[in-house]
């Protein structure tokens, strides 16, 4: 399994969307120039192993100017040990794409775009505070496809005022647009966002769980009929168009994290370490300019954390996991031990075992988090009766905050 690398570009043209809780700041050209210098410096300090996937997220990476995008990639890519067939993805806002930027991204090796369309309804886009129109979204998709990109789009449901007809219109428009990958997101009212404030003030009313569930299962049905296989809880792709970068996350593969608020994961065999950078661009730039690391924290995963991470990530995949998968990823636990630990949630219908694999049954997908919680409880109970003793776990401490 190759490693991935996530690069957080924290700029948004015109400001942050009112529902978004990801770290971002309004785009300013001079700040973006300083960020690029800092990012390249961070990359120089990272001892890269061979990289299979590179993902630029945000924020909106394509809010950078064409010149800045070219400078960023021309300086960053030579530092990285990219495989010849590496998947390079850019998140993009429809309003930030033009032919010049698309040509630069393509010429620098990017082959995949994830475009934040969210809806093909003008009214819903207005509710979400988006700065693009349905026409500009379609235009961006057409242009991206014309430049030879594989295109994925994000669609949101569970939005106040959104009807099933609105949702079906967006699903149909996505298929008609010719994209090969669709990611679905249910609107949530995140802490410290304008949408949360509107909810508290009674100025925005969420739709009910039944409506959200109906929208989700309608999407599963509609996209499946159009040739999009659901390979993860909320991701659908035509044959051969799965996101390799995201799949690496769910398979527990390692990944580097560059940029403010970016997280990284370094798998074993001796230690399993995750860490994260400072979520402040001024602090990020300042530390790197002074020769310091922007890393805010690093921690070694305990045996319990490692097993729970495996269970949580693998259960997001439609295929779930097998005894052999478990044995390969967790030899210190053992596949048969984990399957036996999960017997209770399987018998109670939270999980399903079929053809030697454990997965979340389709009828439980909308309450998948509850299914994973039940799996955690079963795992914790089993582990409390059997402490792993394999030498690969030497050096671990059974406490949650074992900082390096």
Short mmCIF file of C-alpha atoms in Angstrom, two decimals:
data_model
loop_
_atom_site.label_atom_id
_atom_site.label_comp_id
_atom_site.label_asym_id
_atom_site.label_seq_id
_atom_site.Cartn_x
_atom_site.Cartn_y
_atom_site.Cartn_z
CA UNK A 1 0.00 0.00 0.00
CA UNK A 2 1.51 3.34 -1.06
CA UNK A 3 1.47 6.44 1.07
CA UNK A 4 -0.65 9.50 0.51
CA UNK A 5 0.02 13.16 1.17
CA UNK A 6 -2.58 15.75 2.09
CA UNK A 7 -1.81 19.45 1.51
CA UNK A 8 -4.09 21.97 3.21
CA UNK A 9 -4.44 25.21 1.26
CA UNK A 10 -6.47 27.34 3.69
CA UNK A 11 -7.76 30.07 1.39
CA UNK A 12 -11.32 30.78 0.30
CA UNK A 13 -12.15 33.39 -2.32
CA UNK A 14 -14.77 35.70 -0.86
CA UNK A 15 -14.76 34.12 2.60
CA UNK A 16 -15.89 30.92 4.29
CA UNK A 17 -19.26 29.28 3.58
CA UNK A 18 -21.60 29.69 6.59
CA UNK A 19 -21.88 25.94 7.28
CA UNK A 20 -18.16 25.14 7.02
CA UNK A 21 -16.00 24.32 10.05
CA UNK A 22 -12.75 23.49 8.22
CA UNK A 23 -9.88 25.87 8.86
CA UNK A 24 -9.71 28.60 6.24
CA UNK A 25 -9.03 32.32 5.83
CA UNK A 26 -10.07 34.81 3.15
CA UNK A 27 -7.71 34.79 0.17
CA UNK A 28 -5.08 37.54 0.16
CA UNK A 29 -2.40 37.44 -2.51
CA UNK A 30 0.50 38.54 -0.30
CA UNK A 31 -0.43 36.05 2.43
CA UNK A 32 -0.73 33.28 -0.15
CA UNK A 33 2.79 34.07 -1.41
CA UNK A 34 4.17 33.66 2.13
CA UNK A 35 2.17 30.46 2.57
CA UNK A 36 3.69 28.91 -0.56
CA UNK A 37 7.22 29.63 0.68
CA UNK A 38 6.39 28.10 4.07
CA UNK A 39 4.74 25.04 2.52
CA UNK A 40 7.74 24.32 0.32
CA UNK A 41 10.01 24.67 3.36
CA UNK A 42 7.89 22.21 5.34
CA UNK A 43 8.04 19.74 2.44
CA UNK A 44 11.84 20.05 2.30
CA UNK A 45 12.03 18.98 5.95
CA UNK A 46 9.81 15.92 5.50
CA UNK A 47 11.57 12.66 4.73
CA UNK A 48 9.19 11.38 2.08
CA UNK A 49 8.78 7.74 1.27
CA UNK A 50 7.30 6.94 -2.13
CA UNK A 51 3.96 8.74 -2.56
CA UNK A 52 1.05 7.16 -4.41
CA UNK A 53 -1.55 9.92 -3.97
CA UNK A 54 -1.33 13.68 -3.45
CA UNK A 55 -4.44 15.62 -2.44
CA UNK A 56 -4.79 19.40 -2.22
CA UNK A 57 -7.73 20.36 0.00
CA UNK A 58 -8.87 23.39 1.91
CA UNK A 59 -10.26 25.93 1.92
CA UNK A 60 -10.34 26.16 -1.83
CA UNK A 61 -6.91 25.48 -3.35
CA UNK A 62 -7.98 26.94 -6.70
CA UNK A 63 -8.60 30.31 -5.05
CA UNK A 64 -4.86 30.79 -5.58
CA UNK A 65 -4.01 32.74 -8.73
CA UNK A 66 -2.83 30.92 -11.83
CA UNK A 67 0.72 32.18 -11.23
CA UNK A 68 0.63 30.99 -7.61
CA UNK A 69 -0.66 27.55 -8.57
CA UNK A 70 2.15 27.14 -11.09
CA UNK A 71 4.75 28.34 -8.58
CA UNK A 72 3.40 26.06 -5.86
CA UNK A 73 3.45 22.93 -8.00
CA UNK A 74 6.73 23.64 -9.78
CA UNK A 75 8.50 24.02 -6.41
CA UNK A 76 6.64 21.38 -4.41
CA UNK A 77 6.41 18.39 -6.75
CA UNK A 78 10.17 17.95 -7.35
CA UNK A 79 10.68 17.60 -3.58
CA UNK A 80 8.24 14.70 -3.33
CA UNK A 81 8.94 11.11 -4.29
CA UNK A 82 5.87 10.70 -6.48
CA UNK A 83 5.24 7.42 -8.26
CA UNK A 84 4.97 7.61 -12.03
CA UNK A 85 1.23 6.94 -11.88
CA UNK A 86 0.55 9.00 -8.75
CA UNK A 87 -2.98 10.32 -8.38
CA UNK A 88 -2.93 14.12 -7.90
CA UNK A 89 -6.25 15.69 -6.88
CA UNK A 90 -7.27 19.32 -6.37
CA UNK A 91 -10.39 20.46 -4.60
CA UNK A 92 -11.96 23.35 -6.49
CA UNK A 93 -14.81 25.80 -6.34
CA UNK A 94 -16.67 26.28 -9.63
CA UNK A 95 -16.26 30.06 -9.38
CA UNK A 96 -12.46 29.77 -9.08
CA UNK A 97 -11.79 27.68 -12.19
CA UNK A 98 -10.86 28.98 -15.61
CA UNK A 99 -9.03 27.59 -18.63
CA UNK A 100 -5.68 29.07 -17.57
CA UNK A 101 -5.75 27.40 -14.15
CA UNK A 102 -7.00 24.12 -15.58
CA UNK A 103 -4.18 24.06 -18.13
CA UNK A 104 -1.57 24.75 -15.43
CA UNK A 105 -2.90 22.02 -13.15
CA UNK A 106 -3.03 19.52 -15.99
CA UNK A 107 0.46 20.39 -17.26
CA UNK A 108 1.86 19.97 -13.74
CA UNK A 109 0.46 16.45 -13.49
CA UNK A 110 -2.88 16.87 -11.71
CA UNK A 111 -5.40 14.44 -13.14
CA UNK A 112 -8.37 14.68 -10.82
CA UNK A 113 -10.62 17.51 -9.62
CA UNK A 114 -13.09 17.41 -6.75
CA UNK A 115 -15.51 20.25 -7.44
CA UNK A 116 -17.69 21.61 -4.65
CA UNK A 117 -20.97 21.92 -6.53
CA UNK A 118 -23.20 21.05 -3.51
CA UNK A 119 -26.46 21.55 -5.44
CA UNK A 120 -27.89 22.09 -8.92
CA UNK A 121 -30.71 24.21 -7.47
CA UNK A 122 -30.27 27.99 -7.43
CA UNK A 123 -32.42 28.33 -4.32
CA UNK A 124 -30.40 25.75 -2.38
CA UNK A 125 -27.12 27.36 -3.43
CA UNK A 126 -28.43 30.66 -2.07
CA UNK A 127 -29.38 29.00 1.24
CA UNK A 128 -25.89 27.54 1.52
CA UNK A 129 -24.27 30.90 0.84
CA UNK A 130 -22.40 29.58 -2.19
CA UNK A 131 -20.89 32.05 -4.62
CA UNK A 132 -21.46 30.09 -7.82
CA UNK A 133 -24.54 29.46 -9.92
CA UNK A 134 -25.86 26.29 -11.50
CA UNK A 135 -24.61 27.49 -14.88
CA UNK A 136 -21.11 28.25 -13.58
CA UNK A 137 -21.00 24.79 -11.96
CA UNK A 138 -21.93 23.11 -15.25
CA UNK A 139 -19.44 25.29 -17.10
CA UNK A 140 -16.64 24.36 -14.68
CA UNK A 141 -17.42 20.64 -15.06
CA UNK A 142 -17.48 20.89 -18.87
CA UNK A 143 -14.17 22.77 -18.89
CA UNK A 144 -12.51 20.31 -16.52
CA UNK A 145 -13.65 17.34 -18.60
CA UNK A 146 -12.46 19.14 -21.73
CA UNK A 147 -8.98 19.48 -20.24
CA UNK A 148 -8.89 15.73 -19.57
CA UNK A 149 -9.55 15.65 -15.83
CA UNK A 150 -11.39 12.94 -13.97
CA UNK A 151 -14.12 14.90 -12.18
CA UNK A 152 -15.75 14.24 -8.84
CA UNK A 153 -18.40 16.52 -7.38
CA UNK A 154 -19.74 17.06 -3.88
CA UNK A 155 -23.49 17.16 -3.31
CA UNK A 156 -25.23 18.11 -0.05
CA UNK A 157 -28.58 17.00 1.31
CA UNK A 158 -30.54 17.62 4.50
CA UNK A 159 -30.57 21.35 3.78
CA UNK A 160 -33.37 23.56 5.20
CA UNK A 161 -35.98 24.10 2.50
CA UNK A 162 -34.65 21.28 0.32
CA UNK A 163 -37.32 18.98 -1.08
CA UNK A 164 -36.96 15.47 -2.46
CA UNK A 165 -37.61 16.97 -5.91
CA UNK A 166 -34.69 19.37 -5.41
CA UNK A 167 -32.48 16.45 -4.40
CA UNK A 168 -33.49 14.29 -7.34
CA UNK A 169 -32.86 17.24 -9.67
CA UNK A 170 -29.30 17.53 -8.37
CA UNK A 171 -28.66 13.79 -8.66
CA UNK A 172 -29.94 13.78 -12.23
CA UNK A 173 -27.88 16.85 -13.15
CA UNK A 174 -24.75 15.23 -11.72
CA UNK A 175 -25.21 12.16 -13.90
CA UNK A 176 -26.02 14.27 -16.97
CA UNK A 177 -22.91 16.38 -16.42
CA UNK A 178 -20.74 13.36 -17.14
CA UNK A 179 -18.84 13.08 -13.85
CA UNK A 180 -17.44 9.74 -12.72
CA UNK A 181 -17.50 10.19 -8.94
CA UNK A 182 -20.00 11.71 -6.49
CA UNK A 183 -19.47 12.40 -2.78
CA UNK A 184 -22.56 12.99 -0.63
CA UNK A 185 -22.62 15.09 2.53
CA UNK A 186 -25.50 15.55 4.93
CA UNK A 187 -25.60 19.11 6.25
CA UNK A 188 -24.63 19.35 9.91
CA UNK A 189 -24.74 22.45 12.08
CA UNK A 190 -21.10 22.64 13.15
CA UNK A 191 -19.99 24.43 16.29
CA UNK A 192 -19.00 28.09 15.93
CA UNK A 193 -20.38 28.46 12.41
CA UNK A 194 -22.92 31.06 11.25
CA UNK A 195 -25.36 28.21 10.54
CA UNK A 196 -25.16 27.11 14.18
CA UNK A 197 -25.91 30.67 15.29
CA UNK A 198 -28.93 30.81 12.96
CA UNK A 199 -30.12 27.47 14.33
CA UNK A 200 -29.83 28.69 17.92
CA UNK A 201 -31.67 31.91 17.07
CA UNK A 202 -34.47 29.95 15.42
CA UNK A 203 -33.81 31.54 12.02
CA UNK A 204 -32.89 28.25 10.36
CA UNK A 205 -34.77 25.00 10.90
CA UNK A 206 -33.17 21.63 10.09
CA UNK A 207 -35.18 19.01 8.26
CA UNK A 208 -36.03 15.88 10.23
CA UNK A 209 -34.09 12.63 10.37
CA UNK A 210 -36.69 10.76 8.35
CA UNK A 211 -36.36 13.18 5.45
CA UNK A 212 -32.56 13.05 5.60
CA UNK A 213 -32.62 9.27 5.61
CA UNK A 214 -35.04 9.18 2.67
CA UNK A 215 -32.76 11.49 0.67
CA UNK A 216 -29.72 9.34 1.41
CA UNK A 217 -31.38 6.08 0.35
CA UNK A 218 -32.87 7.73 -2.73
CA UNK A 219 -29.33 8.71 -3.75
CA UNK A 220 -28.08 5.15 -3.19
CA UNK A 221 -30.89 3.85 -5.40
CA UNK A 222 -30.61 6.53 -8.09
CA UNK A 223 -26.82 6.51 -8.45
CA UNK A 224 -26.70 2.71 -8.35
CA UNK A 225 -29.14 2.53 -11.25
CA UNK A 226 -26.90 4.93 -13.20
CA UNK A 227 -23.78 2.79 -12.81
CA UNK A 228 -22.26 4.42 -9.71
CA UNK A 229 -21.21 1.82 -7.15
CA UNK A 230 -21.22 2.84 -3.49
CA UNK A 231 -17.73 1.91 -2.34
CA UNK A 232 -17.76 3.90 0.92
CA UNK A 233 -20.57 5.20 3.11
CA UNK A 234 -21.03 8.43 1.12
CA UNK A 235 -18.85 7.95 -1.99
CA UNK A 236 -20.00 6.59 -5.33
CA UNK A 237 -17.93 5.92 -8.43
CA UNK A 238 -18.16 4.45 -11.88
CA UNK A 239 -15.96 1.41 -12.51
CA UNK A 240 -12.28 2.26 -12.16
CA UNK A 241 -12.92 5.80 -10.88
CA UNK A 242 -12.59 5.29 -7.12
CA UNK A 243 -10.60 7.96 -5.28
CA UNK A 244 -7.31 6.22 -4.51
CA UNK A 245 -6.37 8.88 -1.96
CA UNK A 246 -9.54 8.50 0.10
CA UNK A 247 -9.47 4.73 -0.19
CA UNK A 248 -5.97 4.79 1.28
CA UNK A 249 -7.38 6.58 4.36
CA UNK A 250 -10.08 3.97 4.86
CA UNK A 251 -7.63 1.10 4.41
CA UNK A 252 -5.46 2.56 7.18
CA UNK A 253 -2.60 3.56 4.89
CA UNK A 254 -0.03 6.14 5.94
CA UNK A 255 -0.18 9.74 4.80
CA UNK A 256 1.82 12.92 5.23
CA UNK A 257 0.14 16.19 6.16
CA UNK A 258 1.41 19.56 4.99
CA UNK A 259 -0.04 23.02 5.65
CA UNK A 260 -1.87 24.63 8.58
CA UNK A 261 -4.28 22.23 10.37
CA UNK A 262 -3.14 19.28 8.22
CA UNK A 263 -2.98 15.88 9.92
CA UNK A 264 -0.59 13.01 9.26
CA UNK A 265 -0.49 9.31 10.06
CA UNK A 266 2.65 7.18 10.16
CA UNK A 267 1.86 3.45 10.45
CA UNK A 268 4.04 0.81 12.18
CA UNK A 269 5.31 -1.81 12.48
CA UNK A 270 6.94 -0.57 15.71
CA UNK A 271 4.95 2.58 16.39
CA UNK A 272 1.76 3.97 14.90
CA UNK A 273 1.90 7.76 15.12
CA UNK A 274 -0.53 10.51 14.18
CA UNK A 275 0.04 14.22 14.38
CA UNK A 276 -1.34 17.57 13.33
CA UNK A 277 -0.08 21.03 12.42
CA UNK A 278 -1.03 24.32 13.98
CA UNK A 279 -4.46 25.50 12.72
CA UNK A 280 -3.29 29.10 12.27
CA UNK A 281 -1.67 30.35 9.08
CA UNK A 282 0.31 33.18 10.72
CA UNK A 283 1.68 30.77 13.32
CA UNK A 284 2.41 28.22 10.60
CA UNK A 285 4.35 30.70 8.46
CA UNK A 286 6.12 32.17 11.49
CA UNK A 287 7.35 28.84 12.84
CA UNK A 288 8.74 27.70 9.50
CA UNK A 289 10.41 31.06 8.82
CA UNK A 290 12.16 30.74 12.21
CA UNK A 291 13.34 27.20 11.57
CA UNK A 292 10.74 25.57 13.84
CA UNK A 293 8.30 22.76 13.16
CA UNK A 294 4.62 23.68 12.63
CA UNK A 295 3.59 20.38 14.25
CA UNK A 296 1.15 21.03 17.10
CA UNK A 297 0.99 17.49 18.44
CA UNK A 298 2.17 13.92 17.86
CA UNK A 299 0.93 10.83 19.65
CA UNK A 300 1.54 7.12 19.56
CA UNK A 301 -1.62 5.07 19.20
CA UNK A 302 -2.36 2.64 21.99
CA UNK A 303 -3.37 -0.94 21.10
CA UNK A 304 -7.02 -0.09 21.77
CA UNK A 305 -6.86 3.05 19.62
CA UNK A 306 -5.21 1.11 16.81
CA UNK A 307 -7.87 -1.59 16.75
CA UNK A 308 -10.71 0.94 16.98
CA UNK A 309 -9.19 2.96 14.14
CA UNK A 310 -9.08 -0.16 11.97
CA UNK A 311 -12.69 -1.04 12.76
CA UNK A 312 -13.99 2.50 12.26
CA UNK A 313 -12.24 3.07 8.93
CA UNK A 314 -12.86 -0.36 7.42
CA UNK A 315 -16.55 -0.32 8.33
CA UNK A 316 -16.97 2.84 6.27
CA UNK A 317 -16.13 0.78 3.21
CA UNK A 318 -18.98 -1.10 1.55
CA UNK A 319 -16.79 -4.20 1.43
CA UNK A 320 -16.02 -4.09 5.15
CA UNK A 321 -13.17 -6.39 6.12
CA UNK A 322 -12.26 -10.08 6.28
CA UNK A 323 -10.31 -12.20 8.75
CA UNK A 324 -7.33 -12.02 6.38
CA UNK A 325 -7.58 -8.21 6.22
CA UNK A 326 -7.55 -8.10 10.00
CA UNK A 327 -4.67 -10.53 10.28
CA UNK A 328 -2.60 -8.47 7.84
CA UNK A 329 -3.34 -5.12 9.48
CA UNK A 330 -3.41 -6.29 13.11
CA UNK A 331 -1.23 -9.39 13.47
CA UNK A 332 -0.85 -8.62 17.17
CA UNK A 333 -4.64 -9.02 17.62
CA UNK A 334 -5.54 -11.71 15.14
CA UNK A 335 -8.44 -11.89 12.71
CA UNK A 336 -10.33 -14.66 14.49
CA UNK A 337 -10.10 -12.80 17.80
CA UNK A 338 -11.60 -9.63 16.33
CA UNK A 339 -14.39 -11.49 14.52
CA UNK A 340 -15.29 -13.26 17.75
CA UNK A 341 -15.28 -9.89 19.58
CA UNK A 342 -17.79 -8.54 17.04
CA UNK A 343 -20.21 -11.45 17.41
CA UNK A 344 -22.60 -9.46 19.64
CA UNK A 345 -23.15 -6.47 17.28
CA UNK A 346 -23.49 -8.94 14.41
CA UNK A 347 -26.18 -10.93 16.21
CA UNK A 348 -28.04 -7.72 17.13
CA UNK A 349 -28.08 -6.51 13.51
CA UNK A 350 -25.66 -3.58 13.81
CA UNK A 351 -23.18 -5.45 11.61
CA UNK A 352 -23.51 -8.25 9.09
CA UNK A 353 -21.20 -11.13 8.24
CA UNK A 354 -21.45 -12.61 4.78
CA UNK A 355 -18.96 -14.47 2.58
CA UNK A 356 -16.33 -14.14 5.28
CA UNK A 357 -16.58 -10.36 5.56
CA UNK A 358 -17.99 -8.06 8.23
CA UNK A 359 -19.73 -4.86 7.09
CA UNK A 360 -22.55 -2.48 7.93
CA UNK A 361 -25.82 -3.73 6.40
CA UNK A 362 -27.35 -1.36 3.87
CA UNK A 363 -30.49 -0.74 5.91
CA UNK A 364 -28.29 0.57 8.77
CA UNK A 365 -26.14 2.91 6.67
CA UNK A 366 -27.83 6.11 7.78
CA UNK A 367 -27.10 5.23 11.41
CA UNK A 368 -23.61 3.91 10.64
CA UNK A 369 -22.09 5.90 13.52
CA UNK A 370 -24.26 3.96 15.98
CA UNK A 371 -23.12 0.69 14.40
CA UNK A 372 -19.48 1.70 14.80
CA UNK A 373 -20.07 2.69 18.45
CA UNK A 374 -21.50 -0.78 19.11
CA UNK A 375 -18.45 -2.31 17.45
CA UNK A 376 -16.17 -0.19 19.65
CA UNK A 377 -17.93 -1.37 22.79
CA UNK A 378 -17.53 -4.96 21.77
CA UNK A 379 -13.85 -4.48 20.92
CA UNK A 380 -13.09 -2.68 24.18
CA UNK A 381 -14.78 -5.42 26.19
CA UNK A 382 -12.83 -8.14 24.39
CA UNK A 383 -9.51 -6.31 24.68
CA UNK A 384 -10.00 -5.74 28.39
CA UNK A 385 -9.86 -9.54 28.73
CA UNK A 386 -6.90 -10.00 26.39
CA UNK A 387 -4.03 -7.53 26.39
CA UNK A 388 -2.00 -7.84 23.16
CA UNK A 389 1.46 -9.19 23.87
CA UNK A 390 3.04 -9.25 20.42
CA UNK A 391 6.46 -7.56 20.36
CA UNK A 392 5.20 -5.15 17.71
CA UNK A 393 3.30 -3.45 20.57
CA UNK A 394 6.36 -2.96 22.75
CA UNK A 395 6.79 0.71 23.58
CA UNK A 396 3.07 1.39 23.70
CA UNK A 397 1.50 2.73 26.88
CA UNK A 398 -2.15 2.05 27.61
CA UNK A 399 -3.02 5.68 28.16
CA UNK A 400 -4.74 8.00 25.74
CA UNK A 401 -2.23 10.89 25.72
CA UNK A 402 1.19 9.33 25.17
CA UNK A 403 2.83 12.26 23.42
CA UNK A 404 6.18 11.91 21.72
#
